[in-house]
Coordinates of C-alpha atoms in Angstrom, one line a residue:
M212 CA -5.4 17.0 -4.1
D213 CA -7.0 14.4 -5.1
D214 CA -6.2 10.5 -5.9
T215 CA -4.2 11.0 -8.6
D216 CA -2.0 13.7 -6.3
Y217 CA -1.9 11.4 -3.5
M218 CA -0.6 8.0 -5.7
K219 CA 1.9 10.4 -7.0
L220 CA 3.5 10.6 -3.7
A221 CA 3.1 6.7 -3.2
V222 CA 5.0 6.4 -6.8
E223 CA 7.6 8.4 -5.1
E224 CA 8.3 6.2 -2.8
A225 CA 8.2 3.3 -4.7
R226 CA 11.0 4.9 -6.6
A227 CA 12.7 5.6 -3.6
A228 CA 12.6 2.0 -2.4
A229 CA 14.0 0.9 -6.2
N230 CA 16.9 3.0 -5.8
A231 CA 17.7 1.2 -2.3
D232 CA 17.6 -2.0 -4.1
E233 CA 14.0 -3.1 -2.7
V234 CA 11.2 -4.1 -4.4
P235 CA 9.3 -0.8 -5.5
I236 CA 6.2 -0.3 -4.0
G237 CA 5.1 2.9 -2.1
A238 CA 2.3 3.5 0.0
V239 CA 0.9 6.7 1.5
L240 CA -1.8 7.0 4.4
V241 CA -3.9 10.3 4.4
S242 CA -6.4 11.6 6.7
G243 CA -8.3 15.0 5.9
G244 CA -5.6 16.1 3.3
E245 CA -3.0 15.4 5.7
V246 CA -0.5 12.9 5.0
L247 CA 0.0 10.8 8.4
G248 CA 2.8 8.1 6.9
R249 CA 4.4 7.1 4.0
G250 CA 6.7 4.7 3.0
G251 CA 8.1 2.0 0.6
N252 CA 9.2 -1.6 0.9
R253 CA 12.3 -2.0 3.4
T254 CA 12.1 -5.9 3.7
I255 CA 15.7 -6.0 2.6
R256 CA 17.1 -3.0 4.2
D257 CA 15.2 -3.8 7.8
C258 CA 15.8 -7.7 7.3
D259 CA 12.0 -7.7 8.2
P260 CA 9.7 -9.5 5.9
T261 CA 6.7 -7.8 7.2
A262 CA 8.5 -4.7 6.0
H263 CA 6.0 -3.7 3.3
A264 CA 5.3 -0.2 2.2
E265 CA 1.9 -0.4 3.6
I266 CA 2.8 -1.6 6.8
V267 CA 5.9 0.7 6.9
A268 CA 2.9 3.7 6.4
L269 CA 0.6 2.5 8.9
R270 CA 3.6 2.1 11.7
E271 CA 4.6 5.7 11.2
A272 CA 0.7 6.8 10.8
A273 CA -0.1 5.1 14.1
K274 CA 2.9 6.7 15.8
R275 CA 2.0 10.1 14.6
A276 CA -1.4 9.6 15.4
G277 CA -1.0 8.1 18.9
N278 CA -3.4 5.4 17.8
Y279 CA -3.5 1.9 16.3
R280 CA -6.7 2.8 15.1
L281 CA -6.6 5.1 12.2
S282 CA -10.3 5.3 11.4
G283 CA -11.4 7.6 8.3
T284 CA -8.2 7.2 7.0
T285 CA -7.3 6.5 2.9
L286 CA -4.3 4.2 2.1
Y287 CA -2.7 4.9 -1.4
V288 CA -0.6 2.0 -2.5
T289 CA 1.1 1.4 -5.7
L290 CA 0.5 -2.3 -6.1
E291 CA -2.6 -4.2 -4.5
P292 CA -2.1 -5.3 -1.3
C293 CA -1.0 -8.5 -0.1
A294 CA -2.9 -10.9 2.7
M295 CA -0.4 -10.0 5.1
C296 CA -1.1 -6.1 4.5
A297 CA -4.7 -6.6 3.8
G298 CA -4.7 -7.7 7.6
A299 CA -3.4 -4.8 9.1
I300 CA -5.4 -2.6 7.0
I301 CA -8.1 -4.5 8.4
Q302 CA -6.8 -4.0 12.0
A303 CA -6.2 -0.6 11.8
R304 CA -9.6 0.3 10.8
V305 CA -8.4 2.2 7.2
A306 CA -11.9 3.2 5.4
R307 CA -10.4 3.1 2.0
V308 CA -7.7 1.7 -0.4
V309 CA -6.7 3.1 -3.4
Y310 CA -4.1 1.0 -5.3
G311 CA -2.5 1.3 -8.5
A312 CA -1.9 -2.1 -10.0
D313 CA -3.5 -5.5 -9.7
D314 CA -1.4 -8.1 -8.2
P315 CA -2.0 -11.3 -9.9
K316 CA 0.5 -13.5 -8.3
G317 CA -0.7 -12.1 -4.9
G318 CA -2.9 -9.6 -4.2
A319 CA -5.4 -10.0 -1.4
V320 CA -7.9 -7.2 -2.3
R321 CA -9.4 -8.5 -5.8
T322 CA -6.9 -10.9 -7.6
C323 CA -6.1 -13.6 -5.4
F324 CA -8.4 -12.9 -2.8
E325 CA -11.0 -10.6 -1.4
V326 CA -9.9 -9.7 2.4
L327 CA -11.0 -6.2 2.3
T328 CA -14.4 -6.8 1.5
H329 CA -14.7 -10.3 3.1
P330 CA -18.3 -10.5 4.5
K331 CA -17.6 -12.8 8.0
L332 CA -14.4 -10.1 9.2
N333 CA -15.7 -7.0 11.2
H334 CA -14.5 -4.4 9.4
R335 CA -14.7 -3.6 5.3
V336 CA -12.9 -1.3 3.4
D337 CA -13.9 1.2 0.5
I338 CA -11.6 0.3 -2.8
T339 CA -10.4 2.0 -5.8
S340 CA -8.0 0.6 -8.2
G341 CA -6.3 1.4 -11.2
I342 CA -5.1 4.9 -10.1
L343 CA -1.6 5.5 -12.2
V344 CA -1.8 1.8 -13.1
E345 CA 0.5 1.9 -16.1
E346 CA 3.2 4.1 -13.7
C347 CA 2.7 1.8 -10.8
A348 CA 2.9 -1.4 -13.2
T349 CA 5.8 -0.3 -15.3
L350 CA 7.8 0.7 -12.3
L351 CA 7.6 -3.1 -10.8
Q352 CA 8.0 -4.7 -14.7
T353 CA 11.2 -2.7 -15.2
F354 CA 12.7 -3.4 -11.7
F355 CA 12.5 -7.3 -12.1
T356 CA 13.4 -6.9 -16.0
V357 CA 16.8 -5.3 -14.6
R358 CA 17.1 -7.9 -12.1
R359 CA 16.6 -11.0 -14.7

């Protein structure tokens, strides 16, 4: 499988979140071709402001791996991670983040902030963006258009 295939799995998670009336963002964490964790936004369902798709996937992967350090992994996420999620990605030592759409109102990878590559931090993350960007952006646009 390649980046597009794994991003399709993240899109599936985003669709499941939308079907649960959550903001449609999905994430999948992969190591050596194996999916260790996956999730969609669960903030409303869990009454938890930290239950973003990335955090859900990281938590599942850490439990499965038996280690909070997830070195050598790649996180696929449909929207550019926020500052909270970027911080968790750094703490987990994720090696690479692949995301679909930029988040002009809160992205912490390159749009508003550049947390994952900040030179003062003790870990930096490789970044690939724009994978299935149209599909990822359309999911969010459709979700919010329906609600307005």
